[in-house]
Tab-separated table of C-alpha atoms in Angstrom:
chain	number	residue	atom	x	y	z
K	1	UNK	CA	57.151	74.849	180.043
K	2	UNK	CA	59.371	71.948	179.360
K	3	UNK	CA	62.134	71.372	180.811
K	4	UNK	CA	65.607	69.117	179.926
K	5	UNK	CA	68.555	69.118	182.146
K	6	UNK	CA	71.923	67.673	180.782
K	7	UNK	CA	74.996	67.114	182.920
K	8	UNK	CA	77.364	67.317	183.335
K	9	UNK	CA	77.844	71.558	181.663
K	10	UNK	CA	81.800	70.584	180.952
K	11	UNK	CA	84.245	67.364	181.814
K	12	UNK	CA	87.900	66.917	181.046
K	13	UNK	CA	89.029	63.689	180.823
K	14	UNK	CA	92.311	62.028	180.182
K	15	UNK	CA	92.405	60.097	176.452
K	16	UNK	CA	91.590	56.343	177.262
K	17	UNK	CA	88.907	57.092	179.914
K	18	UNK	CA	85.213	57.137	179.174
K	19	UNK	CA	82.755	59.696	179.922
K	20	UNK	CA	79.174	59.783	181.347
K	21	UNK	CA	76.989	62.494	180.106
K	22	UNK	CA	73.146	62.512	181.429
K	23	UNK	CA	70.036	64.102	179.665
K	24	UNK	CA	67.115	64.230	181.624
K	25	UNK	CA	63.832	65.139	181.069
K	26	UNK	CA	62.223	66.991	184.225
K	27	UNK	CA	58.530	67.691	183.614
K	28	UNK	CA	57.484	65.176	180.194
K	29	UNK	CA	58.312	62.065	179.813
K	30	UNK	CA	60.129	61.982	176.554
K	31	UNK	CA	59.426	59.051	173.781
K	32	UNK	CA	62.204	60.013	171.779
K	33	UNK	CA	65.354	61.994	172.602
K	34	UNK	CA	68.388	63.082	169.769
K	35	UNK	CA	72.024	63.608	170.658
K	36	UNK	CA	73.723	66.503	168.776
K	37	UNK	CA	77.564	67.039	167.861
K	38	UNK	CA	78.325	70.878	167.506
K	39	UNK	CA	81.979	71.963	166.461
K	40	UNK	CA	82.707	75.564	167.082
K	41	UNK	CA	81.380	78.060	165.103
K	42	UNK	CA	79.215	75.059	163.349
K	43	UNK	CA	75.947	73.867	163.259
K	44	UNK	CA	74.878	70.751	165.288
K	45	UNK	CA	74.964	67.449	163.561
K	46	UNK	CA	72.957	64.900	164.505
K	47	UNK	CA	74.780	61.540	166.270
K	48	UNK	CA	71.752	59.004	167.104
K	49	UNK	CA	67.760	58.908	168.036
K	50	UNK	CA	67.312	56.863	171.008
K	51	UNK	CA	63.430	55.909	172.177
K	52	UNK	CA	62.742	54.256	174.994
K	53	UNK	CA	63.320	50.914	175.265
K	54	UNK	CA	64.692	50.281	171.989
K	55	UNK	CA	68.314	50.783	170.272
K	56	UNK	CA	69.696	53.441	169.323
K	57	UNK	CA	69.739	54.834	165.827
K	58	UNK	CA	73.103	56.287	164.913
K	59	UNK	CA	73.396	58.394	161.604
K	60	UNK	CA	76.035	57.378	159.118
K	61	UNK	CA	79.910	58.054	160.277
K	62	UNK	CA	78.835	57.778	163.607
K	63	UNK	CA	80.406	54.964	165.488
K	64	UNK	CA	78.098	53.285	168.057
K	65	UNK	CA	80.691	51.429	169.818
K	66	UNK	CA	82.220	54.260	170.719
K	67	UNK	CA	79.033	56.386	171.496
K	68	UNK	CA	77.351	54.597	173.564
K	69	UNK	CA	73.632	55.081	174.249
K	70	UNK	CA	71.388	54.318	176.461
K	71	UNK	CA	67.679	55.187	176.853
K	72	UNK	CA	66.856	53.258	179.717
K	73	UNK	CA	63.378	55.263	180.806
K	74	UNK	CA	60.971	57.565	179.248
K	75	UNK	CA	62.705	60.460	181.709
K	76	UNK	CA	66.599	59.658	180.714
K	77	UNK	CA	68.779	59.018	177.784
K	78	UNK	CA	72.787	58.400	178.675
K	79	UNK	CA	75.962	59.364	176.093
K	80	UNK	CA	78.529	57.746	177.083
K	81	UNK	CA	81.965	58.662	175.084
K	82	UNK	CA	84.550	55.015	175.273
K	83	UNK	CA	88.041	55.234	175.243
K	84	UNK	CA	87.651	59.095	174.553
K	85	UNK	CA	90.651	60.891	172.150
K	86	UNK	CA	91.206	64.390	171.772
K	87	UNK	CA	89.453	64.055	168.509
K	88	UNK	CA	86.446	63.823	170.484
K	89	UNK	CA	86.390	67.347	171.969
K	90	UNK	CA	83.355	69.152	171.312
K	91	UNK	CA	80.192	70.435	172.464
K	92	UNK	CA	77.456	67.676	173.082
K	93	UNK	CA	73.722	68.959	173.179
K	94	UNK	CA	70.608	66.675	174.050
K	95	UNK	CA	67.309	66.876	172.720
K	96	UNK	CA	63.904	65.566	174.142
K	97	UNK	CA	60.338	65.589	172.395
K	98	UNK	CA	57.287	63.709	173.567
K	99	UNK	CA	56.157	64.042	170.068
K	100	UNK	CA	57.079	66.448	167.317
K	101	UNK	CA	53.630	68.551	167.997
K	102	UNK	CA	54.941	69.220	171.412
K	103	UNK	CA	58.288	70.456	170.314
K	104	UNK	CA	61.804	69.679	171.168
K	105	UNK	CA	63.223	70.558	174.155
K	106	UNK	CA	67.284	71.554	174.415
K	107	UNK	CA	69.261	70.447	177.420
K	108	UNK	CA	71.843	73.245	178.124
K	109	UNK	CA	74.655	71.441	176.329
K	110	UNK	CA	77.769	69.492	177.423
K	111	UNK	CA	81.316	70.536	176.435
K	112	UNK	CA	83.963	67.641	176.767
K	113	UNK	CA	87.418	68.126	176.650
K	114	UNK	CA	90.012	65.089	176.866
K	115	UNK	CA	93.522	65.653	177.598
L	1	UNK	CA	66.099	63.584	152.601
L	2	UNK	CA	65.075	66.639	153.755
L	3	UNK	CA	67.587	69.997	153.825
L	4	UNK	CA	67.734	73.427	155.060
L	5	UNK	CA	69.555	76.529	153.717
L	6	UNK	CA	70.632	79.391	155.629
L	7	UNK	CA	72.436	82.048	153.303
L	8	UNK	CA	73.696	84.388	155.478
L	9	UNK	CA	76.818	83.060	157.734
L	10	UNK	CA	76.749	86.317	159.835
L	11	UNK	CA	74.815	89.543	159.827
L	12	UNK	CA	75.576	92.862	161.246
L	13	UNK	CA	72.958	95.192	162.508
L	14	UNK	CA	72.026	98.452	164.233
L	15	UNK	CA	70.163	98.243	167.630
L	16	UNK	CA	66.833	99.575	166.880
L	17	UNK	CA	67.090	98.660	163.343
L	18	UNK	CA	64.868	95.607	161.637
L	19	UNK	CA	65.883	92.480	160.890
L	20	UNK	CA	65.272	89.499	158.901
L	21	UNK	CA	67.090	86.065	158.949
L	22	UNK	CA	66.543	83.869	155.543
L	23	UNK	CA	65.799	80.130	155.852
L	24	UNK	CA	64.584	78.094	152.700
L	25	UNK	CA	63.912	74.362	153.267
L	26	UNK	CA	63.668	71.551	151.071
L	27	UNK	CA	61.272	68.504	151.949
L	28	UNK	CA	58.354	67.030	149.907
L	29	UNK	CA	55.631	67.806	152.158
L	30	UNK	CA	54.991	70.121	154.626
L	31	UNK	CA	57.151	70.092	156.798
L	32	UNK	CA	57.814	71.629	160.683
L	33	UNK	CA	59.403	74.564	160.683
L	34	UNK	CA	61.597	75.673	163.753
L	35	UNK	CA	63.728	79.136	164.784
L	36	UNK	CA	66.275	78.581	167.349
L	37	UNK	CA	68.591	81.084	169.218
L	38	UNK	CA	71.938	80.276	170.677
L	39	UNK	CA	74.039	82.365	172.970
L	40	UNK	CA	77.847	80.529	172.956
L	41	UNK	CA	78.743	77.672	175.205
L	42	UNK	CA	74.540	77.057	175.760
L	43	UNK	CA	72.082	75.125	174.387
L	44	UNK	CA	69.152	75.926	171.859
L	45	UNK	CA	66.027	78.286	172.895
L	46	UNK	CA	63.230	77.798	170.771
L	47	UNK	CA	61.658	81.106	169.420
L	48	UNK	CA	58.786	79.557	167.468
L	49	UNK	CA	57.624	76.742	165.122
L	50	UNK	CA	54.966	76.167	162.496
L	51	UNK	CA	53.081	72.798	162.162
L	52	UNK	CA	50.135	74.176	159.935
L	53	UNK	CA	47.482	76.691	159.841
L	54	UNK	CA	48.434	80.770	159.944
L	55	UNK	CA	51.701	81.296	158.148
L	56	UNK	CA	52.657	84.310	160.253
L	57	UNK	CA	53.905	82.823	163.165
L	58	UNK	CA	54.555	84.857	166.371
L	59	UNK	CA	57.096	84.061	168.564
L	60	UNK	CA	59.019	85.369	172.139
L	61	UNK	CA	61.072	88.088	172.362
L	62	UNK	CA	59.324	89.734	169.693
L	63	UNK	CA	59.904	87.647	166.889
L	64	UNK	CA	57.851	86.134	164.375
L	65	UNK	CA	58.490	84.029	160.964
L	66	UNK	CA	55.951	83.909	157.791
L	67	UNK	CA	55.996	79.991	156.250
L	68	UNK	CA	55.857	80.760	152.457
L	69	UNK	CA	55.288	77.479	150.692
L	70	UNK	CA	55.840	79.007	147.408
L	71	UNK	CA	59.397	79.830	147.670
L	72	UNK	CA	60.050	77.022	150.400
L	73	UNK	CA	60.995	79.758	153.007
L	74	UNK	CA	60.554	80.892	156.730
L	75	UNK	CA	62.226	83.757	157.224
L	76	UNK	CA	62.755	84.924	160.858
L	77	UNK	CA	61.906	88.844	161.191
L	78	UNK	CA	62.150	91.497	163.963
L	79	UNK	CA	61.188	95.048	163.734
L	80	UNK	CA	63.348	96.546	165.911
L	81	UNK	CA	66.869	94.667	167.024
L	82	UNK	CA	67.623	94.667	170.779
L	83	UNK	CA	71.853	94.320	171.674
L	84	UNK	CA	71.076	91.427	173.821
L	85	UNK	CA	69.510	89.580	170.728
L	86	UNK	CA	72.871	89.074	169.288
L	87	UNK	CA	73.708	85.375	169.201
L	88	UNK	CA	73.572	82.335	166.797
L	89	UNK	CA	70.178	81.564	164.864
L	90	UNK	CA	69.369	78.102	163.704
L	91	UNK	CA	66.560	76.865	161.507
L	92	UNK	CA	65.578	73.556	161.169
L	93	UNK	CA	62.880	71.387	159.515
L	94	UNK	CA	61.489	68.427	160.335
L	95	UNK	CA	58.895	65.413	159.062
L	96	UNK	CA	57.255	62.633	161.244
L	97	UNK	CA	58.336	60.733	158.295
L	98	UNK	CA	61.855	60.977	159.274
L	99	UNK	CA	60.855	59.922	162.196
L	100	UNK	CA	60.561	63.483	163.403
L	101	UNK	CA	64.432	63.955	163.462
L	102	UNK	CA	65.163	67.744	162.961
L	103	UNK	CA	67.894	68.982	160.180
L	104	UNK	CA	69.319	72.456	161.016
L	105	UNK	CA	70.597	75.080	158.539
L	106	UNK	CA	74.587	76.142	159.404
L	107	UNK	CA	72.960	79.181	161.489
L	108	UNK	CA	73.389	83.054	160.878
L	109	UNK	CA	75.682	84.436	163.657
L	110	UNK	CA	74.063	87.749	164.405
L	111	UNK	CA	76.042	91.147	165.640
L	112	UNK	CA	73.999	93.695	167.160
L	113	UNK	CA	75.784	97.109	166.643
L	114	UNK	CA	75.485	99.725	169.056
């Protein structure tokens, strides 16, 4: 089946630094990748949609300058949290699809803690 | 805009008992419907999905769901729950007209009583 690798699985960083999270589709070409944020015991909130070779589309309220998304190839998307602050601490999950009918595969998530 | 409602925040069932998790959606056309399961600190695993055709969908781990257009529902069922089924369950809806974005319900946390 389709596999999406996301890493790191957890990261602790100092306030003011930047953190990059990678999302790779290992055995299929992902035309679209999605980035979600999940607060404890809450649902997934879509942050942005990225298509290979084009700029990401951010959801309302998501700061595009803080959460930089790059989708340089059909198998890799990255989310960079810039100038991280404690309020950015959260669980970030990516998802990849080759089209809705092919299904959506999720990464295992990244726990970000900003101290 | 599409939306998903999971009215039950938390459900506890005894091991071996049957289970039904409710999901209602709001969307003008026939959406794509999904059920995912999430264990603590993990990503989401697909249980089953519905796009078209047979309204009763079989999934992994003995789960099934039935699409009822008249009720705008896609409830998840399992005839006999195992202790390992304890997790968070999310219903999600997507549509090609929304750029294939998925909208998630708030989730239902399932606890299994020994």
